[in-house]
Short mmCIF file of N, CA and C in Angstrom, two decimals:
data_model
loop_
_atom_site.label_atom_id
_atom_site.label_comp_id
_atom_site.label_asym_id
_atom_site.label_seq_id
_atom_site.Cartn_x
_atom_site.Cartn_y
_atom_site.Cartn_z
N UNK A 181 98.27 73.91 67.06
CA UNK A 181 97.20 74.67 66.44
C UNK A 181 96.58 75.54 67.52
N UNK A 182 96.73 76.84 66.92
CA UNK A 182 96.08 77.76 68.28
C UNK A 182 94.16 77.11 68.66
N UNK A 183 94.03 77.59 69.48
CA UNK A 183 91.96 77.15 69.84
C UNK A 183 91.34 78.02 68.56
N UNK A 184 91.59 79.66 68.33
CA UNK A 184 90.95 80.17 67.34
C UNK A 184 90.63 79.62 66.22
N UNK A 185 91.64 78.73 65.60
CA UNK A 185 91.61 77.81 64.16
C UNK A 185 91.12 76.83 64.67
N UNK A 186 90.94 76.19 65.61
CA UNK A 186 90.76 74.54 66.43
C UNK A 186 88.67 74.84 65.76
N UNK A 187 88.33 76.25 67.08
CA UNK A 187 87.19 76.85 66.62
C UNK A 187 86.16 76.96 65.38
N UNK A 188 87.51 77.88 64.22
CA UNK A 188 86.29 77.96 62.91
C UNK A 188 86.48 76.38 62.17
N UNK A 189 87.40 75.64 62.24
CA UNK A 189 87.55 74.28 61.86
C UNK A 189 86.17 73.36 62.32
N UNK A 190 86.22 73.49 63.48
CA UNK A 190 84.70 72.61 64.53
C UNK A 190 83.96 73.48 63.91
N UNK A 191 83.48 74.62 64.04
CA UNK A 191 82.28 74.98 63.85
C UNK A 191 82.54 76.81 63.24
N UNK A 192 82.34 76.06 61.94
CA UNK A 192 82.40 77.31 61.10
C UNK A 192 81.41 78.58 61.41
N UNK A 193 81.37 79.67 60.98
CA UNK A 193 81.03 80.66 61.29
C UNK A 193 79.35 80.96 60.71
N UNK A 194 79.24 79.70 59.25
CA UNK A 194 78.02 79.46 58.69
C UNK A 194 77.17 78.53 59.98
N UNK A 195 77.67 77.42 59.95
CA UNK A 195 77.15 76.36 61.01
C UNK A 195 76.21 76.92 62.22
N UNK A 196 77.47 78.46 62.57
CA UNK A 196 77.29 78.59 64.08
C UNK A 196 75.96 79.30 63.88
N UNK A 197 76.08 80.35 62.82
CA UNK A 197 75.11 81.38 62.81
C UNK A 197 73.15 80.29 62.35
N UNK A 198 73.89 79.18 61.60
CA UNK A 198 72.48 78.24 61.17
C UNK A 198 71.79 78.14 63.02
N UNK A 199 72.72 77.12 63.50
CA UNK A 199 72.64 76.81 64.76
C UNK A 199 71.83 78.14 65.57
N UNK A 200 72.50 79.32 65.60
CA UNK A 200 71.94 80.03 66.28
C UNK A 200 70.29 80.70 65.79
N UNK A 201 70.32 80.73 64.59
CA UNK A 201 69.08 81.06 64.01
C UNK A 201 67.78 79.94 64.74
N UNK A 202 68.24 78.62 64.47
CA UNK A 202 67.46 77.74 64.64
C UNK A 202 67.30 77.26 66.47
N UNK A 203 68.41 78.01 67.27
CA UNK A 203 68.01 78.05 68.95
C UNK A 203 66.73 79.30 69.07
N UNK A 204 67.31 80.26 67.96
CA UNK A 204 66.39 81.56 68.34
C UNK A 204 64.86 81.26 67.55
N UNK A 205 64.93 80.50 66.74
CA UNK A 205 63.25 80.14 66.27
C UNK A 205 62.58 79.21 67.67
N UNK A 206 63.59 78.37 67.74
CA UNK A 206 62.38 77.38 69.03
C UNK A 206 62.74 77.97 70.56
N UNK A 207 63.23 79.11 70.57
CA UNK A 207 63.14 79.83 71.91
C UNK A 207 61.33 80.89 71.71
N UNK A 208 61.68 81.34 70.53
CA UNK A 208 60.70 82.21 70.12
C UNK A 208 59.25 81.25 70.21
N UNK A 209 59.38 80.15 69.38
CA UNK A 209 58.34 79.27 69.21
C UNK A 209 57.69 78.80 70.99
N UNK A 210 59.15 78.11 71.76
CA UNK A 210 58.37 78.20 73.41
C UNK A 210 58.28 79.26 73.95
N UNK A 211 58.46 80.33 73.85
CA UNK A 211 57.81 81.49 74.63
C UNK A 211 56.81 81.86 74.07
N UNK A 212 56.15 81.71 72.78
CA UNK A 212 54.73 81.70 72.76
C UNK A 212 54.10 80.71 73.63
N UNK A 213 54.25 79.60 73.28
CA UNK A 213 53.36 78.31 73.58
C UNK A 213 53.23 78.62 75.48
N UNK A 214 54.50 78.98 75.56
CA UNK A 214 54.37 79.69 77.11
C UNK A 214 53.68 81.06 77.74
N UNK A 215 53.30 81.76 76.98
CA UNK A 215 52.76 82.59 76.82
C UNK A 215 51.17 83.00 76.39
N UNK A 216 50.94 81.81 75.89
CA UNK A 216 49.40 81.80 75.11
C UNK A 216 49.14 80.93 76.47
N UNK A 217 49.70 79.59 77.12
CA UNK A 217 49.28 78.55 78.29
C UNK A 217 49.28 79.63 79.51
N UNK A 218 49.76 80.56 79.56
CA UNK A 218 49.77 81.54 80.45
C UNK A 218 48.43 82.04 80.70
N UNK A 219 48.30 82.53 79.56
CA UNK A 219 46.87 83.78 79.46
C UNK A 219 45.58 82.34 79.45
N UNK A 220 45.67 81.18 78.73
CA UNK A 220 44.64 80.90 78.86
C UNK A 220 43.92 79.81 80.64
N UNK A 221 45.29 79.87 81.21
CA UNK A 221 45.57 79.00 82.90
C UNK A 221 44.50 80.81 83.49
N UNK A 222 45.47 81.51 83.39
CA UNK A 222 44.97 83.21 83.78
C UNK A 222 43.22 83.36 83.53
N UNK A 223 42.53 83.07 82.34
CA UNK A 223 41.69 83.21 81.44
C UNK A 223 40.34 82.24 82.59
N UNK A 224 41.11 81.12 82.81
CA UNK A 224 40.37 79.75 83.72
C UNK A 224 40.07 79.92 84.50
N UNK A 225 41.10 80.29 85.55
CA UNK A 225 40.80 80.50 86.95
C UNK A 225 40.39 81.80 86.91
N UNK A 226 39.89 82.81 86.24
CA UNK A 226 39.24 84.02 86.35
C UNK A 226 37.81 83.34 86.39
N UNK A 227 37.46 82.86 85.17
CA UNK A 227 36.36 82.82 85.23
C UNK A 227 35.51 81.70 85.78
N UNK A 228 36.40 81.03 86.68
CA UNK A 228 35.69 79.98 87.85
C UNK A 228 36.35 80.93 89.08
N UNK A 229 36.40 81.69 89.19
CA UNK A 229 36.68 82.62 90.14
C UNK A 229 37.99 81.95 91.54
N UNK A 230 38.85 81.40 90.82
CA UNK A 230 40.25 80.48 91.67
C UNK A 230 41.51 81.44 91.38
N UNK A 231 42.01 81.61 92.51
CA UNK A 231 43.58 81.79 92.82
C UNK A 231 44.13 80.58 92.44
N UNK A 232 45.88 80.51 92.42
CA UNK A 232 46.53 79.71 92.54
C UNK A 232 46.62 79.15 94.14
N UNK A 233 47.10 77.86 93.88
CA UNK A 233 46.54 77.48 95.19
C UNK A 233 47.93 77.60 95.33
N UNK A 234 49.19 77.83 95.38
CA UNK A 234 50.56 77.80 95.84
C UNK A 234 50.32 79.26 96.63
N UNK A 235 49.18 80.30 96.19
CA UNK A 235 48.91 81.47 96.82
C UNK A 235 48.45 81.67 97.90
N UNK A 236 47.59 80.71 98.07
CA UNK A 236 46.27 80.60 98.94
C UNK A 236 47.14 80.43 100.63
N UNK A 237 46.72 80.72 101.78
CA UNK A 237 46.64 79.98 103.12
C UNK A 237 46.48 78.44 103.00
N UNK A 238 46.77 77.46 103.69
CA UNK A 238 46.32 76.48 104.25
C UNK A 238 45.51 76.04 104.65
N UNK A 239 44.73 76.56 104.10
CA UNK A 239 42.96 76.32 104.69
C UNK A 239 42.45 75.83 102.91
N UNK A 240 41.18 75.44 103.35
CA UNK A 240 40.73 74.06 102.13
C UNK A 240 39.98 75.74 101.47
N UNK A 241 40.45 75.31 99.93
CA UNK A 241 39.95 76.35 99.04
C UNK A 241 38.84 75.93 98.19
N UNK A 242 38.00 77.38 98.35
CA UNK A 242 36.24 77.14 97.69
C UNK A 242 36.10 78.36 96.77
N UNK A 243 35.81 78.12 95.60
CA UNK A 243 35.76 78.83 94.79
C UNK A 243 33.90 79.82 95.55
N UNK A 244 34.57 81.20 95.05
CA UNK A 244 33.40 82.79 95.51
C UNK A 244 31.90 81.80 95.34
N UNK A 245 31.04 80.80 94.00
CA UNK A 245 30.33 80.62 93.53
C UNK A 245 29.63 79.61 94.01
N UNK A 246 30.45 79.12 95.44
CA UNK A 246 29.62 78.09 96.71
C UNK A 246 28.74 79.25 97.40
N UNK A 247 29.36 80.45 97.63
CA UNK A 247 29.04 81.56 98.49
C UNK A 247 27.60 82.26 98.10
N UNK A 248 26.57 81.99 97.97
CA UNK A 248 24.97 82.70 97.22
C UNK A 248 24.65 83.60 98.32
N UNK A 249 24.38 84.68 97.60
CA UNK A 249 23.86 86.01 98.39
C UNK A 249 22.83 86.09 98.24
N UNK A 250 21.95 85.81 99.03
CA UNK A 250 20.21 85.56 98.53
C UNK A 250 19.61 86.95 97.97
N UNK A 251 19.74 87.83 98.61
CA UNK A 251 19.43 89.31 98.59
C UNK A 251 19.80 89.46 96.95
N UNK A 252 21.41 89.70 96.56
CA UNK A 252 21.81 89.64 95.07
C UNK A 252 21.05 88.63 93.98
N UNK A 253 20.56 87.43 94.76
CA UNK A 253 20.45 87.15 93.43
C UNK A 253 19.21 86.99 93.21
N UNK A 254 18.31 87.59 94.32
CA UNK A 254 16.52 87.86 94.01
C UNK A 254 16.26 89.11 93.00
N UNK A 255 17.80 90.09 93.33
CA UNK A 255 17.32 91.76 93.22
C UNK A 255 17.91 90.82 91.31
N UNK A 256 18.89 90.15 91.74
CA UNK A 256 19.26 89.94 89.57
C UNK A 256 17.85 89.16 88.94
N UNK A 257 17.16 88.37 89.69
CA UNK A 257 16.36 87.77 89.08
C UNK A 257 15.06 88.73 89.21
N UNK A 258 14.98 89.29 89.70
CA UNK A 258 13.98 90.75 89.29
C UNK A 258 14.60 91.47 88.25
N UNK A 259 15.70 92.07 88.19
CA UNK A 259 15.74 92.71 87.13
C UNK A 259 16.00 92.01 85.67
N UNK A 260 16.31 90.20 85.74
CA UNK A 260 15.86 89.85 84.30
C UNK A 260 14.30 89.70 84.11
N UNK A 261 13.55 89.42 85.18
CA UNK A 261 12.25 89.43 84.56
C UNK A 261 11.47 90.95 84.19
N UNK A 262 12.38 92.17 84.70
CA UNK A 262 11.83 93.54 84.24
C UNK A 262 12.84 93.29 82.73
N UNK A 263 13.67 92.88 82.38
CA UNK A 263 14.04 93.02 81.26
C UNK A 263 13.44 92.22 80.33
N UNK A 264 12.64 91.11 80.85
CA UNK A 264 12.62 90.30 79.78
C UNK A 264 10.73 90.89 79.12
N UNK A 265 9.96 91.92 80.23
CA UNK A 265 9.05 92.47 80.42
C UNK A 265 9.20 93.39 78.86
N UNK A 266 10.35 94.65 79.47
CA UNK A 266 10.84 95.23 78.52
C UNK A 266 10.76 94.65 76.80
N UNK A 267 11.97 93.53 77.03
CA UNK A 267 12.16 92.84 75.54
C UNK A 267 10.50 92.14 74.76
N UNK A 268 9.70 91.90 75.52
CA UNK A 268 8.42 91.37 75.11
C UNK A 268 7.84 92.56 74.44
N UNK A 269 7.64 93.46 75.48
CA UNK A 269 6.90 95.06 74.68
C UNK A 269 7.70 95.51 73.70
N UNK A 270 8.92 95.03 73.73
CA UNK A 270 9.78 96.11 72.16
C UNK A 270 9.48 95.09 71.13
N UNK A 271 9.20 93.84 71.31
CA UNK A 271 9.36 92.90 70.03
C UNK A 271 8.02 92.94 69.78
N UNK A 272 7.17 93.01 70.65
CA UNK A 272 5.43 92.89 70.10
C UNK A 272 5.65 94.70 69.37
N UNK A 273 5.37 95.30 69.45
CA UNK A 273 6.06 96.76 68.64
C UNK A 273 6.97 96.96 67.38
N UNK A 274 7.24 96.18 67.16
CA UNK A 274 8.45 95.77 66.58
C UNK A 274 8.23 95.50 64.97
N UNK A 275 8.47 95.51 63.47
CA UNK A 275 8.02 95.74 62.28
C UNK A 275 8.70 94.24 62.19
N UNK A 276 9.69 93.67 63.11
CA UNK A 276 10.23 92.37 62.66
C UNK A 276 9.55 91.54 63.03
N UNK A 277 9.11 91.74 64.69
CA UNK A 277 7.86 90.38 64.95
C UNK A 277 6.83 90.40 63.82
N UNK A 278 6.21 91.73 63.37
CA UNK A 278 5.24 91.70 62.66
C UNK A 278 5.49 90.08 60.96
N UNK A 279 7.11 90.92 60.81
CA UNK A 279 7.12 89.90 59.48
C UNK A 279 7.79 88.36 60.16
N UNK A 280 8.06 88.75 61.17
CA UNK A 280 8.21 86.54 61.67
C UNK A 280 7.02 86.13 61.49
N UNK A 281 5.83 86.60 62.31
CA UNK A 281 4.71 86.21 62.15
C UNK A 281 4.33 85.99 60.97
N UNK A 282 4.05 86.64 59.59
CA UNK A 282 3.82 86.70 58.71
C UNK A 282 4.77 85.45 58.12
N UNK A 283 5.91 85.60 57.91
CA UNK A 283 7.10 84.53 57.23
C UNK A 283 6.42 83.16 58.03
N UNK A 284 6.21 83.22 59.40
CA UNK A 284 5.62 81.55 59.75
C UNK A 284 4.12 81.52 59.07
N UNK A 285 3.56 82.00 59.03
CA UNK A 285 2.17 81.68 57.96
C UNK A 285 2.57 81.15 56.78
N UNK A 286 3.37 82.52 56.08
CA UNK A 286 3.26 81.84 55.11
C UNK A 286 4.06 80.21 54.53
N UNK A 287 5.05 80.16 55.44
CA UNK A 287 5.34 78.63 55.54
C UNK A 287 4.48 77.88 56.00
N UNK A 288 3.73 78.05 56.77
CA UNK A 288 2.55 76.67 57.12
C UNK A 288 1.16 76.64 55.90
N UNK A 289 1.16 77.72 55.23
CA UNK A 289 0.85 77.76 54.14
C UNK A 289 1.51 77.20 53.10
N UNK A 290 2.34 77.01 52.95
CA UNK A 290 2.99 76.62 51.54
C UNK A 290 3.38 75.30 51.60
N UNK A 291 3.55 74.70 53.53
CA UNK A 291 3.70 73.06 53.61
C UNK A 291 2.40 72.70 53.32
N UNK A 292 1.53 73.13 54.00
CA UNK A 292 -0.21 72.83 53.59
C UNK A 292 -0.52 72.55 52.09
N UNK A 293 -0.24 73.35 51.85
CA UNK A 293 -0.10 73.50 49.84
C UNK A 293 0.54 72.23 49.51
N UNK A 294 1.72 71.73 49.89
CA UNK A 294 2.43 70.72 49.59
C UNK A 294 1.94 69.20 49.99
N UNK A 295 1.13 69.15 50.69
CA UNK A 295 0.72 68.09 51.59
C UNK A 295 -0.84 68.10 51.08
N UNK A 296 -1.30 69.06 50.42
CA UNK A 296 -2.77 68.75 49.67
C UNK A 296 -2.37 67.91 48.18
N UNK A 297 -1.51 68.97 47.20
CA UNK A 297 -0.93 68.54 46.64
C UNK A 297 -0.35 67.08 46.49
N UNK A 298 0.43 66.32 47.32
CA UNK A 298 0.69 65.17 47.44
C UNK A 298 -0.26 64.16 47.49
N UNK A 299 -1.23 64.74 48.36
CA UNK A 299 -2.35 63.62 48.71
C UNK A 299 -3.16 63.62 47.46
N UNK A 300 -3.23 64.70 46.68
CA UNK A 300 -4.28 64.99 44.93
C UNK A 300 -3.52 63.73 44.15
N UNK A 301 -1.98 64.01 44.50
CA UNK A 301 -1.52 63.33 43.19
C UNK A 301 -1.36 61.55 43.84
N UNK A 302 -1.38 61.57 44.99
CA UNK A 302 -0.98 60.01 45.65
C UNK A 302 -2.28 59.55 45.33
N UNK A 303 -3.58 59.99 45.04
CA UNK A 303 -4.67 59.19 44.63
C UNK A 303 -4.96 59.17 43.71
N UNK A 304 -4.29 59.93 42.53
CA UNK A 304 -4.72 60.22 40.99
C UNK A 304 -3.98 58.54 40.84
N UNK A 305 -2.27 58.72 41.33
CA UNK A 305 -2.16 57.42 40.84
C UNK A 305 -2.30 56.29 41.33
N UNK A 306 -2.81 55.97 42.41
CA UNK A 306 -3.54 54.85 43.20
C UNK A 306 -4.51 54.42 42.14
N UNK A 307 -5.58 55.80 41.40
CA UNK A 307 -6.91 55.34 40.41
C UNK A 307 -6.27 55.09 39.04
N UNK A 308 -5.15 55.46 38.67
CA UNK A 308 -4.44 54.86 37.53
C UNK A 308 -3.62 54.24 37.83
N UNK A 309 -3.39 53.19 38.78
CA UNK A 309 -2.77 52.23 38.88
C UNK A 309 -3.73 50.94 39.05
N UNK A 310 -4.85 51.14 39.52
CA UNK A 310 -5.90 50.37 39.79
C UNK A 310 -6.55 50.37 38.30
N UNK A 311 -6.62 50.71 37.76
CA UNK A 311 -7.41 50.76 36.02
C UNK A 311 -5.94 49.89 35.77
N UNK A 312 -4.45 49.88 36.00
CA UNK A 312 -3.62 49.46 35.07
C UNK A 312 -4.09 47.61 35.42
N UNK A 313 -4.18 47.54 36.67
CA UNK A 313 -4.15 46.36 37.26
C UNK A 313 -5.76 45.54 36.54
N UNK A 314 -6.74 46.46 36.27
CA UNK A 314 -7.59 46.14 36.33
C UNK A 314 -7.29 45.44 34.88
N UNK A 315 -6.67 46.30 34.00
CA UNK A 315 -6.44 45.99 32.54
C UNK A 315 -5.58 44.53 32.43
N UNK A 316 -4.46 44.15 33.52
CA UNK A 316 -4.11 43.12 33.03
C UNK A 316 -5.02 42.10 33.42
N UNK A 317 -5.69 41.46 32.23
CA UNK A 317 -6.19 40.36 32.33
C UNK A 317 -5.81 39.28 31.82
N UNK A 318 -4.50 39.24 31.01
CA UNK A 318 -3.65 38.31 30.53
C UNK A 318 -2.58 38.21 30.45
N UNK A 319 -1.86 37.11 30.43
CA UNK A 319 -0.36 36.59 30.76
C UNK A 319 0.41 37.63 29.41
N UNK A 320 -0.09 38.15 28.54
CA UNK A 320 0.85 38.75 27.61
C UNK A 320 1.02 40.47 27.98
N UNK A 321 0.29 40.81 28.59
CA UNK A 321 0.00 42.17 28.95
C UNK A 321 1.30 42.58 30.40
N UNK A 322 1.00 41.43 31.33
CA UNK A 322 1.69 41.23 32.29
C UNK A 322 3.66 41.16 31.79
N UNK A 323 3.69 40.03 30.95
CA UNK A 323 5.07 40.20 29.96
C UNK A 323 5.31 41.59 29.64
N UNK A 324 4.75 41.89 28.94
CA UNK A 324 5.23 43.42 28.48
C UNK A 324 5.10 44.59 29.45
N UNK A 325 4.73 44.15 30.30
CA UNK A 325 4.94 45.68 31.78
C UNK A 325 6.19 44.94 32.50
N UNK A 326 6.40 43.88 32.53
CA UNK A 326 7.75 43.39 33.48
C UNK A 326 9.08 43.65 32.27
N UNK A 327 8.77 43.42 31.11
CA UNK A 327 10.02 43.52 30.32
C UNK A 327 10.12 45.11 30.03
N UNK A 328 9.04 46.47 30.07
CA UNK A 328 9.66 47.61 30.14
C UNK A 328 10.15 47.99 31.32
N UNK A 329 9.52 47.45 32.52
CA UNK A 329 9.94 47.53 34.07
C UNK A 329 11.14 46.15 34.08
N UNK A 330 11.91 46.56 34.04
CA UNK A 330 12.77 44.99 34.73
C UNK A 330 13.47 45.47 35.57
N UNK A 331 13.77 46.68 36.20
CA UNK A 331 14.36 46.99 37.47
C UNK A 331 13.26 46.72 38.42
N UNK A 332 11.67 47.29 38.20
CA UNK A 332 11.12 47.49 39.33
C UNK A 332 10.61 46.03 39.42
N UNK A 333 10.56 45.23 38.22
CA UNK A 333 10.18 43.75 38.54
C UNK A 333 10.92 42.65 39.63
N UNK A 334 12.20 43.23 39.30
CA UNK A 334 13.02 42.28 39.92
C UNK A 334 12.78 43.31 41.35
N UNK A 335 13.00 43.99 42.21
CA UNK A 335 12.87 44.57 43.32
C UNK A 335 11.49 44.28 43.80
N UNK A 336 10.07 43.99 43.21
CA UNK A 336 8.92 43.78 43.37
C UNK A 336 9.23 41.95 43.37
N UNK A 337 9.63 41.24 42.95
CA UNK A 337 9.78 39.66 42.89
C UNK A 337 10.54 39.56 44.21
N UNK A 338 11.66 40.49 44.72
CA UNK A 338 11.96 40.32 45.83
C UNK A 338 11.71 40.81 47.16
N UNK A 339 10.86 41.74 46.77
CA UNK A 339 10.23 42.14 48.40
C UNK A 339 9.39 41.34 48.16
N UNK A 340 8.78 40.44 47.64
CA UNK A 340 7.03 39.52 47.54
C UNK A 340 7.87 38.07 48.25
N UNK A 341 9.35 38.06 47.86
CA UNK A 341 9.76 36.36 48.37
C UNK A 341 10.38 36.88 49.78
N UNK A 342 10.97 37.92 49.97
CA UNK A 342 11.15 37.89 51.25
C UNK A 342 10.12 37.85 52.32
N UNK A 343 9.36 38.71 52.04
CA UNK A 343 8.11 38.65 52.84
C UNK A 343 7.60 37.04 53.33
N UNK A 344 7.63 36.16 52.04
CA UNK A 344 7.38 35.27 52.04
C UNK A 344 7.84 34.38 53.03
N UNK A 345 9.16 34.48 52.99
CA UNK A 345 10.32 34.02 53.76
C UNK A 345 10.14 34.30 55.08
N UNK A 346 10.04 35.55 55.17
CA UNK A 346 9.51 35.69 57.01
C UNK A 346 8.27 35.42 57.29
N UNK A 347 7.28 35.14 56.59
CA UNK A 347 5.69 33.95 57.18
C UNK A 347 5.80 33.43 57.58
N UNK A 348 6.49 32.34 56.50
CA UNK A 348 7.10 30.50 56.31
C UNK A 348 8.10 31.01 57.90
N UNK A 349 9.18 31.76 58.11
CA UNK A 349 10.15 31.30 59.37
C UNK A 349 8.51 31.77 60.94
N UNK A 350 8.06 33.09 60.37
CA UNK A 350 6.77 32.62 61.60
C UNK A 350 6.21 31.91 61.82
N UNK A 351 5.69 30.93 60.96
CA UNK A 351 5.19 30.13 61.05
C UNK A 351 5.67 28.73 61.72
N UNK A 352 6.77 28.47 61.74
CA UNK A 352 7.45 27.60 62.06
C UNK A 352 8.12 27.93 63.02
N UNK A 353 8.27 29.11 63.70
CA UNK A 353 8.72 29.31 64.92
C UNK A 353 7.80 29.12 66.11
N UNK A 354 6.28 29.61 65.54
CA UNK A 354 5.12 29.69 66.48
C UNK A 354 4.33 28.14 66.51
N UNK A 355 4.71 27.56 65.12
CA UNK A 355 3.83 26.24 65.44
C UNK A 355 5.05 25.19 66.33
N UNK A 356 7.09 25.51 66.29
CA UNK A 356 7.81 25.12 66.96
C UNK A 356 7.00 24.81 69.01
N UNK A 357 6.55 25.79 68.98
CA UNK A 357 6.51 26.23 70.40
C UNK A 357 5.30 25.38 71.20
#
């Protein structure tokens, strides 16, 4: 059998071309991944201000940002406090400070509102809850507020025994001692 037939027999001409499609997707696929790790290694040492050290001399490497130029960085810190001079006078000037100001009023206004409100209605029913209490004066009255309440009865029967429960264990821990 000549090699030519030996060839499309092993590896047909479909096979080869699958095969090759699928070397050329994950060549394509690692030369991104190599390519994006590139720019972002590039991206790093820019902005911590580092060479490669396979670049460098033999001498111990210090990134530019040990190095402070006193002079540079009095004249930068003068010119953010003339800017920040600047930004104060444009925002006091400004039709937007005017409505921040305004927008925070009127929110401390409208929590105020909410917090009078609450306290009107947290004592309306404190005084109609105290008239309800005042009204039960008998075991049948009491029945008929626990049997339309039987959720809040049973949650009220059990915060009253737990409570209970932690007295009785204080008590017996402190008279223990």
């Amino acid at each position: 059998m000549d090699p030519t037939a030996l060839r499309q027999v092993a590896f047909p001409p479909d096979n080869v071309n699958q095969i090759l499609d699928v070397v050329t997707w994950a060549l394509v696929a690692f030369g991104i991944v190599w390519l994006v790790t590139s720019v972002i290694g590039a991206m790093h040492r820019r902005a911590y201000n580092l060479t490669h050290a396979e670049s460098g001399r033999s001498r111990k490497i210090q990134p530019d940002f040990l190095k402070v130029d006193k002079g540079k960085r009095e004249a930068a810190v003068a010119r953010g406090a003339q800017y920040d001079e600047q930004l104060a006078r444009r925002e006091a000037a400004s039709p937007v400070a005017t409505a921040t100001l305004w927008s925070r009023i009127a929110a401390s206004a409208s929590a105020l509102i909410g917090v009078v409100f609450t306290t009107v209605t947290t004592i309306q029913r404190v005084g109609a809850t105290d008239e309800a209490v005042r009204d039960l004066g008998n075991w049948e009255k009491l029945k008929t507020i626990v049997s339309q309440h039987q959720l809040g009865a049973v949650l009220c029967v059990a915060v009253i025994a737990s409570n209970i429960y932690i007295v009785v264990r204080k008590l017996q821990k402190s008279g223990g001692d």
